[in-house]
Short mmCIF file of C-alpha atoms and ligand atoms in Angstrom, two decimals:
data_model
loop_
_atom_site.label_atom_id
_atom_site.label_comp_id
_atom_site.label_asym_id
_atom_site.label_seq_id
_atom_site.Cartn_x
_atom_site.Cartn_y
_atom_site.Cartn_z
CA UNK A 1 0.00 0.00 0.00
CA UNK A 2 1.58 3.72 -0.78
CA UNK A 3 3.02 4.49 2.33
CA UNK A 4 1.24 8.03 2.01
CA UNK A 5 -2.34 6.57 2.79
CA UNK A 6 -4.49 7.43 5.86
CA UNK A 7 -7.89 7.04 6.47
CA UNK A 8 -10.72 8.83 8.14
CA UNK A 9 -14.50 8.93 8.44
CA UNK A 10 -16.76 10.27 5.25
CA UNK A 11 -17.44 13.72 5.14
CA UNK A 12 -20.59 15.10 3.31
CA UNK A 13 -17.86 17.03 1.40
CA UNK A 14 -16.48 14.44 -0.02
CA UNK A 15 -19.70 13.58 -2.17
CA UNK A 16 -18.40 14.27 -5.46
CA UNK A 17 -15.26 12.79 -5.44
CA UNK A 18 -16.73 9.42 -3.70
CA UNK A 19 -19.40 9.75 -6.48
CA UNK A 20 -16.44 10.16 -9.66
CA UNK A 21 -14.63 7.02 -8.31
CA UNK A 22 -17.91 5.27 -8.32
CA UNK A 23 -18.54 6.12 -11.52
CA UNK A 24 -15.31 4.60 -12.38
CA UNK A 25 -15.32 1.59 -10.35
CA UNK A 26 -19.00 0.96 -11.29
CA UNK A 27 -18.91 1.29 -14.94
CA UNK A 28 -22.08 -0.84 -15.71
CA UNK A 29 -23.89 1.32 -13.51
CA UNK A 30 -22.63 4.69 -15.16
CA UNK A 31 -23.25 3.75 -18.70
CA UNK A 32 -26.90 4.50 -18.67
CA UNK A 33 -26.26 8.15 -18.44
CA UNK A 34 -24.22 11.12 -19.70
CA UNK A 35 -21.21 12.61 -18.11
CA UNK A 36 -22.28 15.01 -15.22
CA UNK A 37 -25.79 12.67 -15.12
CA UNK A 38 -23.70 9.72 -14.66
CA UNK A 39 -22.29 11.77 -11.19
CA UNK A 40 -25.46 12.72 -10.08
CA UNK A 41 -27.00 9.27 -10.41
CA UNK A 42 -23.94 8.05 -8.36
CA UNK A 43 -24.37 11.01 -6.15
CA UNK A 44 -28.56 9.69 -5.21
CA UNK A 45 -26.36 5.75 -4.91
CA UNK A 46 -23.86 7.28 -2.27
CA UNK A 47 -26.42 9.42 -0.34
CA UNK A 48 -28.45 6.54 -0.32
CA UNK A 49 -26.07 3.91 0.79
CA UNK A 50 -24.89 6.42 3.62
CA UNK A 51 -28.59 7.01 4.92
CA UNK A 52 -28.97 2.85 5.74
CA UNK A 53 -24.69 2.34 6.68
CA UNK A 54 -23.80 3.18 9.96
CA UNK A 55 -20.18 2.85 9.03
CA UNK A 56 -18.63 5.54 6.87
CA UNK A 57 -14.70 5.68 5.90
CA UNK A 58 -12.60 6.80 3.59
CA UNK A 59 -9.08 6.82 2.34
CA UNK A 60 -7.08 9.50 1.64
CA UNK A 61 -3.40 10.61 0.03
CA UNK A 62 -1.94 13.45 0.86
CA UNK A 63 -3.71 15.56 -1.79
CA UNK A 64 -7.51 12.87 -2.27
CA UNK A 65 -9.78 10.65 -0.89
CA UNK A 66 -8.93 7.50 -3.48
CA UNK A 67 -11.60 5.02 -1.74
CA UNK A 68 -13.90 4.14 0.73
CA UNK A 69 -16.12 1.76 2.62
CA UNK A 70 -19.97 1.91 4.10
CA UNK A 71 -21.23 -0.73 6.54
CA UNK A 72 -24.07 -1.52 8.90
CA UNK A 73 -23.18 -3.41 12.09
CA UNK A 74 -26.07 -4.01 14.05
CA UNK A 75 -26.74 -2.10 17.33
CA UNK A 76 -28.24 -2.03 20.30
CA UNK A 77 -29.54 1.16 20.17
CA UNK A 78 -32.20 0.27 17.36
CA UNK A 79 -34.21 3.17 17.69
CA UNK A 80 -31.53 5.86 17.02
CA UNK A 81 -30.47 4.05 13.99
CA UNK A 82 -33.58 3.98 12.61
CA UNK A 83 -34.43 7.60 13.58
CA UNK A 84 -31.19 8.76 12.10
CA UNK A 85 -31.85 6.67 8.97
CA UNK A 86 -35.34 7.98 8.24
CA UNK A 87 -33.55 11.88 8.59
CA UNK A 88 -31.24 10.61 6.09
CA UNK A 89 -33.68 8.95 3.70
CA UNK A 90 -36.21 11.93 4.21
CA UNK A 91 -33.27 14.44 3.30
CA UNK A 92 -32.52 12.44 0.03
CA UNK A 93 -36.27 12.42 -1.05
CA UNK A 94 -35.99 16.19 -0.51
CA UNK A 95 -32.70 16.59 -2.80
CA UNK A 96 -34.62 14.05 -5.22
CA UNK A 97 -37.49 16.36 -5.67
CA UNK A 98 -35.10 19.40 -6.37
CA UNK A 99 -33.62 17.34 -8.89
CA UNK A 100 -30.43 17.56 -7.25
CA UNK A 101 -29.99 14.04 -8.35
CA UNK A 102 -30.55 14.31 -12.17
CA UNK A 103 -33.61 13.70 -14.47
CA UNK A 104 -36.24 12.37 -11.81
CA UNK A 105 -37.96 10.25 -14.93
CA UNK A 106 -35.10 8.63 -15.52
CA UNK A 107 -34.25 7.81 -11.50
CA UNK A 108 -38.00 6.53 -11.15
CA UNK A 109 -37.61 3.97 -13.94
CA UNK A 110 -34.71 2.07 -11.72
CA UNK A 111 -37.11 1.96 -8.85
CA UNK A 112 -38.76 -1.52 -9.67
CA UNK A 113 -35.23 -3.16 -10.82
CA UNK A 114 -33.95 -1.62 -7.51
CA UNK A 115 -37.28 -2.80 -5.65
CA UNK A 116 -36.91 -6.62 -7.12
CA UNK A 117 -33.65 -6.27 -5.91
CA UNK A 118 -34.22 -5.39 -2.48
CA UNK A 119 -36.56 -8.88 -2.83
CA UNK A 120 -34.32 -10.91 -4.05
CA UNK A 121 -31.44 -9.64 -0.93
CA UNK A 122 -34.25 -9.99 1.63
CA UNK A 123 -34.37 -13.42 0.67
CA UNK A 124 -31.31 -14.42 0.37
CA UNK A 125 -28.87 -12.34 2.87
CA UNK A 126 -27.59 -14.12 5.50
CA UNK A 127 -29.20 -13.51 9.11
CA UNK A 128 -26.09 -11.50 9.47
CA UNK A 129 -25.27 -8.81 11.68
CA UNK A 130 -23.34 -6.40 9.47
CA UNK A 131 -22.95 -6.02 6.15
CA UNK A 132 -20.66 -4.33 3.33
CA UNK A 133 -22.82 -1.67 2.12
CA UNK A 134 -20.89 -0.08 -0.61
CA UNK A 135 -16.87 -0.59 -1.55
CA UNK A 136 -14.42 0.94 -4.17
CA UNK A 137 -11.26 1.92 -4.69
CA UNK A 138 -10.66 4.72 -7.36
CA UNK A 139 -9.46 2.64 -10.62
CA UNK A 140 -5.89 4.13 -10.88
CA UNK A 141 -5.04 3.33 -7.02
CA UNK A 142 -6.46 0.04 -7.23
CA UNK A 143 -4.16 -3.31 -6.49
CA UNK A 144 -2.39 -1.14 -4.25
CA UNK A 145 -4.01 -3.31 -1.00
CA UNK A 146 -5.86 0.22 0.25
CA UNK A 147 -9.35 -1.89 -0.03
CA UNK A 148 -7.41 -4.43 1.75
CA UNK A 149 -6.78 -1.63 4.52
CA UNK A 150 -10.34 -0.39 4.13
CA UNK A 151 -11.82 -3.92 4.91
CA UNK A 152 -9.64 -4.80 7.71
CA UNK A 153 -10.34 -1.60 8.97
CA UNK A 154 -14.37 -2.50 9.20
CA UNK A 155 -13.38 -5.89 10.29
CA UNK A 156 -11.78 -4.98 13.39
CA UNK A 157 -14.68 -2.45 13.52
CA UNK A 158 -17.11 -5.49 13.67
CA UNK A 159 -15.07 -7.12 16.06
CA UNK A 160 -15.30 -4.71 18.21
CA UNK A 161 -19.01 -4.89 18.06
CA UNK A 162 -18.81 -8.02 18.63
CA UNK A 163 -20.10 -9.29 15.53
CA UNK A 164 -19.70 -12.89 14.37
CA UNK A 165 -20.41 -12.15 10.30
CA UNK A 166 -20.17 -10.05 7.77
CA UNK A 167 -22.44 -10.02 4.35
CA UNK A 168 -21.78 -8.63 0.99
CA UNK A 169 -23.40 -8.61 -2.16
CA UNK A 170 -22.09 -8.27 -5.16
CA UNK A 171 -22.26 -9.65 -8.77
CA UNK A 172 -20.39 -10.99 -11.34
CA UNK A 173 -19.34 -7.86 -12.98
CA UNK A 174 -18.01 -6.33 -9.97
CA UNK A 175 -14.72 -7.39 -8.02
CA UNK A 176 -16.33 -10.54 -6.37
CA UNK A 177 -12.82 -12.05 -6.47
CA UNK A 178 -11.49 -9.48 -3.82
CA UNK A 179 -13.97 -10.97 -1.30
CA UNK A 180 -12.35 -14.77 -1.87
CA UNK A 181 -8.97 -13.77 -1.43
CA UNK A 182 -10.27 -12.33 1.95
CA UNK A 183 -11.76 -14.97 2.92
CA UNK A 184 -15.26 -14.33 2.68
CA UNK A 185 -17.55 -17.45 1.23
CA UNK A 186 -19.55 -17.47 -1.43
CA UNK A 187 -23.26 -17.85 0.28
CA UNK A 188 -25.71 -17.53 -2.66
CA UNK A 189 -25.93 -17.18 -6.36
CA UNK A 190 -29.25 -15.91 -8.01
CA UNK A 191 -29.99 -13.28 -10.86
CA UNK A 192 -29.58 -9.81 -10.10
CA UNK A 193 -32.40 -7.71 -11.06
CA UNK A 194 -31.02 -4.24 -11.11
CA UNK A 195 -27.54 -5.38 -13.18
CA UNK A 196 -29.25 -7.31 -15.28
CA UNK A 197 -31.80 -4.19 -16.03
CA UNK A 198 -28.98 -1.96 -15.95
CA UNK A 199 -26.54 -5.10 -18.23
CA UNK A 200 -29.75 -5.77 -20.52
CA UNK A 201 -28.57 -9.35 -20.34
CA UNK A 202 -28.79 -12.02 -17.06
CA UNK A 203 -26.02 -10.83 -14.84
CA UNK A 204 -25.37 -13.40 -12.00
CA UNK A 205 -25.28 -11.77 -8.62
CA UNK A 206 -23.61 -13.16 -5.35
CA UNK A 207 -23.53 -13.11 -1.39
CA UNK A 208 -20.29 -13.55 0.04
CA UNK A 209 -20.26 -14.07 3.86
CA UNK A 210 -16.90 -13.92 6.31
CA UNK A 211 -17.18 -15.65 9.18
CA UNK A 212 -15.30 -13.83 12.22
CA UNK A 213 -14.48 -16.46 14.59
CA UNK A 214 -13.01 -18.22 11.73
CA UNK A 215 -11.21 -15.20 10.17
CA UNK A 216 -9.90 -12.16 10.25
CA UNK A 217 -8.88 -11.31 6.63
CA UNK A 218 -5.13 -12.54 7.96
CA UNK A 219 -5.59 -15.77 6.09
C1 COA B 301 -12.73 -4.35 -4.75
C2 COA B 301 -11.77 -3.18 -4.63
C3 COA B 301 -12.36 -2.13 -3.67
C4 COA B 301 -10.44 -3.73 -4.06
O1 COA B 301 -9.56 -2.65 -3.84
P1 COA B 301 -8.01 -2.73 -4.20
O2 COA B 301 -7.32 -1.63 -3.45
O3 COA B 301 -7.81 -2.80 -5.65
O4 COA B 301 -7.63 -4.17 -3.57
P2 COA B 301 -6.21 -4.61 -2.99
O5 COA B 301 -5.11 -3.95 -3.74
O6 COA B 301 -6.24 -4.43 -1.50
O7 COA B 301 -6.20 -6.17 -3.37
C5 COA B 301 -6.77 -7.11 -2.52
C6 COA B 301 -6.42 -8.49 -2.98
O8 COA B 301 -7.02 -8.78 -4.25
C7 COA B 301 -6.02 -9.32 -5.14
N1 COA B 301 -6.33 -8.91 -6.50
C8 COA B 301 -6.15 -7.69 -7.06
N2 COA B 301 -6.59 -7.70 -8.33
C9 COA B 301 -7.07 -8.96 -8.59
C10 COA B 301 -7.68 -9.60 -9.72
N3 COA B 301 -7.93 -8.92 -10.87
N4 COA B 301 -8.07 -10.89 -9.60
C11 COA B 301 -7.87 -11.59 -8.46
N5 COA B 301 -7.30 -11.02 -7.34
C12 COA B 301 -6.90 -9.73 -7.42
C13 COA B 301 -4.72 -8.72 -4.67
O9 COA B 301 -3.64 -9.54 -5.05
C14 COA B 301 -4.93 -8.65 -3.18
O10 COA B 301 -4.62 -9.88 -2.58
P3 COA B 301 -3.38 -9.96 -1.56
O11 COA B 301 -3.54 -8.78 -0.63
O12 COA B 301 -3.58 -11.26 -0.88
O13 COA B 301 -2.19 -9.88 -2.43
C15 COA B 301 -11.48 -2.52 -6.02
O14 COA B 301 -10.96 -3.49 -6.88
C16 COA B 301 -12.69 -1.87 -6.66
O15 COA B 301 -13.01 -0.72 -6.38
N6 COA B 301 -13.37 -2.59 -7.57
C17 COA B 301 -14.54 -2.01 -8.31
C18 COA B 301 -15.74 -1.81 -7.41
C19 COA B 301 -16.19 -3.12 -6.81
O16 COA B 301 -16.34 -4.11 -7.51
N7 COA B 301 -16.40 -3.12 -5.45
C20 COA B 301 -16.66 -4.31 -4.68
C21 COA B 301 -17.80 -5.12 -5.09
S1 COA B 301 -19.32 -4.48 -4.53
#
């Protein structure tokens, strides 16, 4: 890893730079827009994947913020969560109407891909108790092990929760292959609604699990 790499929570500042290294690191999901539409949609992705994580870092060089790494471990303190979530969620809706987020046609047609694919998780997740919410390292610091660092760092995060497991879902066009080196196991296989939508062809999604009494990502 460059020696120059440090991490720290997510700031609402860093919102357009996490969104341009999505865009990069999620090229399937870009392609259905245009340039500064393709950050925007990312934008609405990262808002929204911060308003249900509980877990927000990032890593940074001396000069950007070059990755990063939601989670949700579960708490204690349900009710907080929850009220803090609905703010979040509430605040996006908001930014959604003001069409902060882009065309709001084009965002409504994902909503059923996005809906079957909150199904198809519900049914197939793990009864874990946290979960990788959204990963990615931008494309030119990647193989550099700073989402190595990222994921220990939520590991030992977990741990410290006292969590036994940790779920991720992910698909076949992504990196699934980081999560085996981990050490994560593959849980279930079934088709992913929203890549496939997004893919216009059958894209194969997956749930990896990581079992911590079994491993730490030291493997
Ligand atoms: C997944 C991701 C965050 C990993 O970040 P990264 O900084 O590139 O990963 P690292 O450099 O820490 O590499 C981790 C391990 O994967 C291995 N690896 C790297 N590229 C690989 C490849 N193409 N195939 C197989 N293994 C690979 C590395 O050798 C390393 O293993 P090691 O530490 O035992 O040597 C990054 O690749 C990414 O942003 N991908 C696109 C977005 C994505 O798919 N996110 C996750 C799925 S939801």
């Amino acid at each position: 890893m460059s020696p120059t790499t440090a991490f720290r929570h997510y700031r609402r500042t860093d919102l357009p730079v996490c969104a341009g290294i999505a865009a990069e690191a999620f090229p399937l999901q870009a392609s259905r827009f245009a340039g500064e539409e393709a950050s925007r949609f990312m934008r609405a992705q990262i808002d929204a994947c911060h308003a249900v994580a509980n877990y927000h870092e990032v890593a940074v060089t001396a000069t950007e913020v070059v990755g990063l790494i939601f989670g949700r471990v579960r708490r204690r303190s349900v009710l907080i969560s929850t009220g803090q979530m609905l703010k979040r969620l509430l605040l996006i809706s908001v930014r959604f109407l003001l069409g902060r987020y882009g065309s709001r046609r084009k965002l409504i047609r994902f909503m059923n891909p996005c809906l079957d694919q909150l199904r198809v998780l519900r049914r197939n997740m793990p009864a874990g108790q946290a979960e990788v919410v959204l990963f990615a390292v931008a494309p030119k610091y990647q193989g550099k092990r700073i989402g190595r660092a990222l994921m220990d760092r939520f590991v030992h995060h977990a741990l410290r929760c006292g969590v036994k497991s940790i779920s991720v879902p992910t698909d076949e066009t992504a990196s699934f292959w980081f999560y085996e080196r981990y050490g994560f196991r593959r849980w279930a296989e079934y088709k992913d609604p929203l890549e496939s939508y997004l893919a216009d062809r059958p894209i194969t999604g997956f749930i990896y699990q990581l079992l911590l009494h079994k491993a730490d990502g030291q493997e």
